[in-house]
């Protein structure tokens, strides 16, 4: 075996061993992250956490994100700088997707799916056993709002927060989910405008939005009502077409089980036909798991997964109308009154002796 082949094998073995032994682990702080953010590895979470910090209290049109990767507890070595940059960019893609779903109030993310961020990766060299390897040290990128919100970040966020504050509901989480669904029934379902995706402002303030904005609105209201809810991306199918449509919906946790809410279906039917349903629940003539294919990845992100749904739907207590519940008593009371009236009248006119 010549020296070149030995070197290639040595590099490959070093990368394999180090990747297995030193895969970035999830930091304990991810306990505070959303559903998708908690799935990120250490590098992805570093980016996710940098976004959370940058978004807090910010009202600028753009936000500069910079994240430094922890090299003291975990590191992955690469044979060249380009491989290190590619891996770091993938971590950014995962973090952006997780943040887009977990942070629907972060206005700077609303333009993300349409205009991907340009990521700059700083790398460094590491010498081990006479061989030179490369690692990703840090990443930086800028997120900017779309033209429609430029110069209006503060007022846009305030308008959304006002709408959310007005929607406070009682009951358990399943009952709250139904109340939230009912509150969004007046939203007109539209296709996203050219060059951008609809968002929570479209749904709550303008009341015209695609599935993306409506799902974001549902989640924002759910979180303000102390509910566990997530946004899910994927493809929906109807009974009269085999061609799916990219869409978004929600999942809500109740008593430790996850159920689905598809607001587009609810709005189209003008009723809660798809609220707190299970994977086996028939929706549009087929089980939900057939009409809704989950695929939360976007812009090259990989490995993110939605919650596992409960198989059966949540069973709401049967709603009994006032007439159904008390009708028999009302009729009986009226009959008694009629009989008494006849008796009294008969006694007065002497027909009853």
GROMACS .gro file of C-alpha atoms in nm:
model
  353
    1UNK     CA    1   0.000   0.000   0.000
    2UNK     CA    2   0.156   0.334  -0.105
    3UNK     CA    3   0.191   0.633   0.129
    4UNK     CA    4  -0.095   0.824  -0.039
    5UNK     CA    5  -0.343   0.542   0.025
    6UNK     CA    6  -0.223   0.512   0.383
    7UNK     CA    7  -0.275   0.883   0.434
    8UNK     CA    8  -0.630   0.865   0.291
    9UNK     CA    9  -0.715   0.570   0.515
   10UNK     CA   10  -0.565   0.748   0.813
   11UNK     CA   11  -0.773   1.058   0.750
   12UNK     CA   12  -1.087   0.853   0.701
   13UNK     CA   13  -1.030   0.656   1.020
   14UNK     CA   14  -0.956   0.969   1.220
   15UNK     CA   15  -1.275   1.135   1.099
   16UNK     CA   16  -1.483   0.824   1.165
   17UNK     CA   17  -1.348   0.774   1.518
   18UNK     CA   18  -1.379   1.139   1.611
   19UNK     CA   19  -1.724   1.173   1.460
   20UNK     CA   20  -1.850   0.876   1.660
   21UNK     CA   21  -1.677   0.969   1.982
   22UNK     CA   22  -1.725   1.343   1.968
   23UNK     CA   23  -2.061   1.397   1.798
   24UNK     CA   24  -2.193   1.731   1.925
   25UNK     CA   25  -2.432   1.657   2.208
   26UNK     CA   26  -2.743   1.847   2.304
   27UNK     CA   27  -2.677   2.106   2.573
   28UNK     CA   28  -2.889   2.108   2.886
   29UNK     CA   29  -3.016   2.456   2.794
   30UNK     CA   30  -3.218   2.300   2.512
   31UNK     CA   31  -3.476   2.215   2.777
   32UNK     CA   32  -3.596   2.573   2.730
   33UNK     CA   33  -3.613   2.539   2.352
   34UNK     CA   34  -3.921   2.470   2.145
   35UNK     CA   35  -4.017   2.131   2.004
   36UNK     CA   36  -3.783   2.152   1.706
   37UNK     CA   37  -3.503   2.345   1.873
   38UNK     CA   38  -3.469   2.071   2.135
   39UNK     CA   39  -3.386   1.825   1.856
   40UNK     CA   40  -3.077   2.014   1.738
   41UNK     CA   41  -2.721   1.904   1.803
   42UNK     CA   42  -2.481   2.131   1.993
   43UNK     CA   43  -2.379   2.331   1.686
   44UNK     CA   44  -2.736   2.374   1.565
   45UNK     CA   45  -2.851   2.478   1.910
   46UNK     CA   46  -2.571   2.734   1.938
   47UNK     CA   47  -2.716   2.902   1.628
   48UNK     CA   48  -3.074   2.864   1.754
   49UNK     CA   49  -2.983   3.015   2.091
   50UNK     CA   50  -2.800   3.305   1.924
   51UNK     CA   51  -3.119   3.382   1.731
   52UNK     CA   52  -3.333   3.372   2.047
   53UNK     CA   53  -3.099   3.622   2.211
   54UNK     CA   54  -3.081   3.849   1.908
   55UNK     CA   55  -3.458   3.856   1.859
   56UNK     CA   56  -3.535   3.953   2.218
   57UNK     CA   57  -3.657   4.312   2.228
   58UNK     CA   58  -3.524   4.389   1.879
   59UNK     CA   59  -3.720   4.622   1.651
   60UNK     CA   60  -3.462   4.667   1.373
   61UNK     CA   61  -3.526   4.571   1.012
   62UNK     CA   62  -3.234   4.325   1.020
   63UNK     CA   63  -3.059   4.113   1.280
   64UNK     CA   64  -2.697   4.000   1.269
   65UNK     CA   65  -2.657   3.646   1.402
   66UNK     CA   66  -2.320   3.514   1.514
   67UNK     CA   67  -2.267   3.183   1.686
   68UNK     CA   68  -1.942   3.030   1.810
   69UNK     CA   69  -1.921   2.653   1.826
   70UNK     CA   70  -1.803   2.490   2.147
   71UNK     CA   71  -1.470   2.317   2.083
   72UNK     CA   72  -1.395   2.233   2.446
   73UNK     CA   73  -1.639   1.945   2.485
   74UNK     CA   74  -1.707   1.831   2.129
   75UNK     CA   75  -1.555   1.874   1.785
   76UNK     CA   76  -1.577   1.707   1.446
   77UNK     CA   77  -1.268   1.707   1.224
   78UNK     CA   78  -1.282   1.728   0.846
   79UNK     CA   79  -1.017   1.660   0.579
   80UNK     CA   80  -1.068   2.001   0.418
   81UNK     CA   81  -1.212   2.343   0.496
   82UNK     CA   82  -1.495   2.309   0.246
   83UNK     CA   83  -1.632   2.000   0.423
   84UNK     CA   84  -1.623   2.187   0.755
   85UNK     CA   85  -1.808   2.482   0.600
   86UNK     CA   86  -2.068   2.251   0.448
   87UNK     CA   87  -2.137   2.085   0.782
   88UNK     CA   88  -2.166   2.419   0.962
   89UNK     CA   89  -2.404   2.552   0.697
   90UNK     CA   90  -2.620   2.243   0.747
   91UNK     CA   91  -2.634   2.318   1.120
   92UNK     CA   92  -2.750   2.671   1.037
   93UNK     CA   93  -3.019   2.534   0.804
   94UNK     CA   94  -3.151   2.305   1.076
   95UNK     CA   95  -3.147   2.587   1.332
   96UNK     CA   96  -3.330   2.826   1.099
   97UNK     CA   97  -3.601   2.572   1.026
   98UNK     CA   98  -3.641   2.491   1.396
   99UNK     CA   99  -3.664   2.863   1.478
  100UNK     CA  100  -3.912   2.928   1.197
  101UNK     CA  101  -4.149   2.673   1.351
  102UNK     CA  102  -4.073   2.743   1.719
  103UNK     CA  103  -4.063   3.125   1.705
  104UNK     CA  104  -4.355   3.246   1.492
  105UNK     CA  105  -4.340   3.589   1.658
  106UNK     CA  106  -3.984   3.649   1.534
  107UNK     CA  107  -4.061   3.875   1.239
  108UNK     CA  108  -3.712   3.838   1.087
  109UNK     CA  109  -3.782   3.472   1.015
  110UNK     CA  110  -4.099   3.537   0.816
  111UNK     CA  111  -3.895   3.595   0.500
  112UNK     CA  112  -3.665   3.299   0.561
  113UNK     CA  113  -3.823   3.025   0.349
  114UNK     CA  114  -3.831   3.255   0.047
  115UNK     CA  115  -3.495   3.427   0.097
  116UNK     CA  116  -3.240   3.188   0.251
  117UNK     CA  117  -2.965   3.344   0.463
  118UNK     CA  118  -2.612   3.371   0.323
  119UNK     CA  119  -2.396   3.198   0.582
  120UNK     CA  120  -2.030   3.283   0.646
  121UNK     CA  121  -1.833   3.006   0.817
  122UNK     CA  122  -1.497   3.058   0.987
  123UNK     CA  123  -1.278   2.750   0.999
  124UNK     CA  124  -0.953   2.660   1.171
  125UNK     CA  125  -0.683   2.398   1.125
  126UNK     CA  126  -0.608   2.125   1.375
  127UNK     CA  127  -0.289   1.918   1.358
  128UNK     CA  128  -0.313   1.563   1.491
  129UNK     CA  129  -0.041   1.298   1.455
  130UNK     CA  130   0.124   1.506   1.191
  131UNK     CA  131  -0.195   1.536   0.986
  132UNK     CA  132  -0.387   1.860   0.931
  133UNK     CA  133  -0.762   1.866   0.977
  134UNK     CA  134  -1.023   2.141   0.964
  135UNK     CA  135  -1.298   2.243   1.204
  136UNK     CA  136  -1.580   2.496   1.191
  137UNK     CA  137  -1.527   2.762   1.457
  138UNK     CA  138  -1.817   3.001   1.407
  139UNK     CA  139  -2.093   3.109   1.171
  140UNK     CA  140  -2.252   3.444   1.095
  141UNK     CA  141  -2.543   3.558   0.882
  142UNK     CA  142  -2.801   3.835   0.859
  143UNK     CA  143  -3.179   3.800   0.871
  144UNK     CA  144  -3.391   4.083   0.733
  145UNK     CA  145  -3.763   4.146   0.716
  146UNK     CA  146  -3.929   4.159   0.377
  147UNK     CA  147  -4.000   4.491   0.206
  148UNK     CA  148  -4.361   4.491   0.327
  149UNK     CA  149  -4.247   4.526   0.691
  150UNK     CA  150  -3.938   4.743   0.646
  151UNK     CA  151  -3.949   5.032   0.893
  152UNK     CA  152  -4.254   4.886   1.065
  153UNK     CA  153  -4.115   4.607   1.281
  154UNK     CA  154  -4.226   4.753   1.615
  155UNK     CA  155  -4.579   4.841   1.501
  156UNK     CA  156  -4.620   4.505   1.327
  157UNK     CA  157  -4.523   4.308   1.637
  158UNK     CA  158  -4.744   4.531   1.856
  159UNK     CA  159  -5.046   4.476   1.631
  160UNK     CA  160  -4.997   4.099   1.645
  161UNK     CA  161  -4.955   4.103   2.024
  162UNK     CA  162  -5.278   4.304   2.063
  163UNK     CA  163  -5.470   4.043   1.866
  164UNK     CA  164  -5.321   3.760   2.070
  165UNK     CA  165  -5.397   3.935   2.400
  166UNK     CA  166  -5.766   3.953   2.310
  167UNK     CA  167  -5.793   3.574   2.276
  168UNK     CA  168  -5.793   3.420   2.621
  169UNK     CA  169  -5.988   3.098   2.670
  170UNK     CA  170  -6.101   2.872   2.954
  171UNK     CA  171  -6.127   2.494   2.982
  172UNK     CA  172  -5.878   2.217   2.922
  173UNK     CA  173  -5.634   2.229   2.632
  174UNK     CA  174  -5.870   2.044   2.398
  175UNK     CA  175  -6.148   2.292   2.473
  176UNK     CA  176  -5.908   2.583   2.426
  177UNK     CA  177  -5.801   2.437   2.090
  178UNK     CA  178  -6.162   2.436   1.975
  179UNK     CA  179  -6.206   2.796   2.094
  180UNK     CA  180  -5.892   2.907   1.909
  181UNK     CA  181  -6.014   2.731   1.596
  182UNK     CA  182  -6.348   2.908   1.620
  183UNK     CA  183  -6.172   3.244   1.662
  184UNK     CA  184  -5.983   3.194   1.335
  185UNK     CA  185  -6.282   3.091   1.123
  186UNK     CA  186  -6.311   3.438   0.967
  187UNK     CA  187  -5.963   3.424   0.813
  188UNK     CA  188  -5.972   3.406   0.434
  189UNK     CA  189  -5.747   3.129   0.302
  190UNK     CA  190  -5.532   3.262   0.018
  191UNK     CA  191  -5.214   3.170  -0.167
  192UNK     CA  192  -4.903   3.347  -0.047
  193UNK     CA  193  -4.819   3.663  -0.246
  194UNK     CA  194  -4.537   3.649  -0.500
  195UNK     CA  195  -4.198   3.654  -0.331
  196UNK     CA  196  -4.297   3.588   0.029
  197UNK     CA  197  -4.477   3.347   0.258
  198UNK     CA  198  -4.781   3.455   0.457
  199UNK     CA  199  -4.727   3.503   0.829
  200UNK     CA  200  -4.899   3.556   1.162
  201UNK     CA  201  -4.967   3.926   1.086
  202UNK     CA  202  -5.158   3.830   0.772
  203UNK     CA  203  -5.370   3.585   0.969
  204UNK     CA  204  -5.443   3.784   1.284
  205UNK     CA  205  -5.446   4.145   1.168
  206UNK     CA  206  -5.534   4.133   0.798
  207UNK     CA  207  -5.738   3.809   0.833
  208UNK     CA  208  -5.611   3.691   0.493
  209UNK     CA  209  -5.341   3.426   0.494
  210UNK     CA  210  -5.207   3.102   0.358
  211UNK     CA  211  -5.184   2.790   0.576
  212UNK     CA  212  -4.841   2.900   0.702
  213UNK     CA  213  -4.968   3.219   0.863
  214UNK     CA  214  -5.282   3.056   1.000
  215UNK     CA  215  -5.083   2.776   1.164
  216UNK     CA  216  -4.845   3.036   1.309
  217UNK     CA  217  -5.140   3.234   1.447
  218UNK     CA  218  -5.290   2.922   1.604
  219UNK     CA  219  -4.960   2.842   1.776
  220UNK     CA  220  -4.913   3.198   1.906
  221UNK     CA  221  -5.261   3.202   2.057
  222UNK     CA  222  -5.212   2.853   2.201
  223UNK     CA  223  -4.885   2.949   2.368
  224UNK     CA  224  -5.045   3.261   2.518
  225UNK     CA  225  -5.308   3.028   2.667
  226UNK     CA  226  -5.037   2.810   2.826
  227UNK     CA  227  -5.082   2.523   2.581
  228UNK     CA  228  -4.824   2.292   2.426
  229UNK     CA  229  -4.865   2.336   2.051
  230UNK     CA  230  -4.641   2.305   1.746
  231UNK     CA  231  -4.652   2.396   1.379
  232UNK     CA  232  -4.619   2.109   1.133
  233UNK     CA  233  -4.523   2.138   0.768
  234UNK     CA  234  -4.596   1.883   0.501
  235UNK     CA  235  -4.828   1.794   0.216
  236UNK     CA  236  -5.205   1.755   0.221
  237UNK     CA  237  -5.417   1.548  -0.015
  238UNK     CA  238  -5.786   1.559  -0.096
  239UNK     CA  239  -6.015   1.271  -0.192
  240UNK     CA  240  -6.063   1.407  -0.544
  241UNK     CA  241  -5.695   1.459  -0.628
  242UNK     CA  242  -5.379   1.254  -0.604
  243UNK     CA  243  -5.164   1.566  -0.630
  244UNK     CA  244  -5.066   1.698  -0.291
  245UNK     CA  245  -5.041   2.061  -0.182
  246UNK     CA  246  -4.771   2.201   0.046
  247UNK     CA  247  -4.939   2.308   0.367
  248UNK     CA  248  -4.906   2.372   0.740
  249UNK     CA  249  -5.116   2.264   1.035
  250UNK     CA  250  -5.080   2.229   1.412
  251UNK     CA  251  -5.052   1.969   1.681
  252UNK     CA  252  -5.176   2.020   2.036
  253UNK     CA  253  -5.088   1.819   2.345
  254UNK     CA  254  -5.360   1.719   2.588
  255UNK     CA  255  -5.306   1.476   2.877
  256UNK     CA  256  -4.969   1.378   2.733
  257UNK     CA  257  -5.108   1.293   2.387
  258UNK     CA  258  -5.069   1.486   2.064
  259UNK     CA  259  -5.365   1.566   1.839
  260UNK     CA  260  -5.385   1.753   1.509
  261UNK     CA  261  -5.569   2.071   1.412
  262UNK     CA  262  -5.587   2.171   1.045
  263UNK     CA  263  -5.728   2.523   1.036
  264UNK     CA  264  -5.750   2.534   0.655
  265UNK     CA  265  -5.984   2.235   0.659
  266UNK     CA  266  -6.183   2.389   0.944
  267UNK     CA  267  -6.220   2.722   0.764
  268UNK     CA  268  -6.314   2.555   0.434
  269UNK     CA  269  -6.586   2.353   0.608
  270UNK     CA  270  -6.689   2.635   0.845
  271UNK     CA  271  -6.668   2.396   1.137
  272UNK     CA  272  -6.429   2.203   1.361
  273UNK     CA  273  -6.403   1.901   1.132
  274UNK     CA  274  -6.028   1.870   1.192
  275UNK     CA  275  -5.977   1.975   1.553
  276UNK     CA  276  -5.796   1.745   1.797
  277UNK     CA  277  -5.806   1.453   1.555
  278UNK     CA  278  -5.589   1.141   1.568
  279UNK     CA  279  -5.382   0.972   1.301
  280UNK     CA  280  -5.661   0.722   1.231
  281UNK     CA  281  -5.942   0.979   1.232
  282UNK     CA  282  -6.123   0.999   0.898
  283UNK     CA  283  -6.079   1.339   0.740
  284UNK     CA  284  -6.219   1.402   0.392
  285UNK     CA  285  -6.299   1.032   0.362
  286UNK     CA  286  -5.953   0.901   0.456
  287UNK     CA  287  -5.748   0.865   0.776
  288UNK     CA  288  -5.563   1.183   0.872
  289UNK     CA  289  -5.230   1.003   0.834
  290UNK     CA  290  -5.318   0.946   0.466
  291UNK     CA  291  -5.444   1.297   0.388
  292UNK     CA  292  -5.154   1.465   0.570
  293UNK     CA  293  -4.791   1.370   0.500
  294UNK     CA  294  -4.554   1.529   0.749
  295UNK     CA  295  -4.228   1.677   0.621
  296UNK     CA  296  -4.107   1.962   0.843
  297UNK     CA  297  -3.773   2.007   0.663
  298UNK     CA  298  -3.715   2.316   0.448
  299UNK     CA  299  -3.424   2.482   0.269
  300UNK     CA  300  -3.200   2.177   0.299
  301UNK     CA  301  -3.257   2.111   0.669
  302UNK     CA  302  -3.270   1.748   0.773
  303UNK     CA  303  -3.358   1.530   1.067
  304UNK     CA  304  -3.632   1.735   1.231
  305UNK     CA  305  -3.946   1.546   1.326
  306UNK     CA  306  -4.296   1.636   1.438
  307UNK     CA  307  -4.461   1.483   1.747
  308UNK     CA  308  -4.609   1.133   1.726
  309UNK     CA  309  -4.986   1.165   1.702
  310UNK     CA  310  -5.236   0.977   1.912
  311UNK     CA  311  -5.422   0.724   1.697
  312UNK     CA  312  -5.772   0.823   1.796
  313UNK     CA  313  -5.928   1.169   1.818
  314UNK     CA  314  -6.003   1.350   2.140
  315UNK     CA  315  -6.365   1.285   2.232
  316UNK     CA  316  -6.541   1.606   2.323
  317UNK     CA  317  -6.842   1.571   2.553
  318UNK     CA  318  -7.156   1.562   2.344
  319UNK     CA  319  -7.314   1.903   2.323
  320UNK     CA  320  -7.682   1.883   2.418
  321UNK     CA  321  -7.907   2.173   2.323
  322UNK     CA  322  -8.134   2.338   2.578
  323UNK     CA  323  -8.442   2.188   2.410
  324UNK     CA  324  -8.288   1.838   2.400
  325UNK     CA  325  -8.194   1.856   2.766
  326UNK     CA  326  -8.503   2.025   2.910
  327UNK     CA  327  -8.764   1.986   2.634
  328UNK     CA  328  -8.945   1.693   2.794
  329UNK     CA  329  -8.978   1.885   3.122
  330UNK     CA  330  -9.107   2.193   2.941
  331UNK     CA  331  -9.368   1.990   2.753
  332UNK     CA  332  -9.477   1.812   3.072
  333UNK     CA  333  -9.507   2.146   3.252
  334UNK     CA  334  -9.714   2.293   2.970
  335UNK     CA  335  -9.943   1.988   2.974
  336UNK     CA  336  -9.997   2.029   3.348
  337UNK     CA  337 -10.076   2.399   3.303
  338UNK     CA  338 -10.327   2.319   3.026
  339UNK     CA  339 -10.498   2.057   3.242
  340UNK     CA  340 -10.515   2.295   3.539
  341UNK     CA  341 -10.651   2.570   3.314
  342UNK     CA  342 -10.927   2.338   3.184
  343UNK     CA  343 -11.016   2.225   3.535
  344UNK     CA  344 -11.036   2.581   3.671
  345UNK     CA  345 -11.240   2.702   3.375
  346UNK     CA  346 -11.477   2.407   3.406
  347UNK     CA  347 -11.530   2.473   3.773
  348UNK     CA  348 -11.613   2.837   3.702
  349UNK     CA  349 -11.869   2.771   3.432
  350UNK     CA  350 -12.017   2.475   3.618
  351UNK     CA  351 -11.946   2.223   3.350
  352UNK     CA  352 -11.743   2.022   3.597
  353UNK     CA  353 -11.950   1.895   3.886
   0.00000   0.00000   0.00000
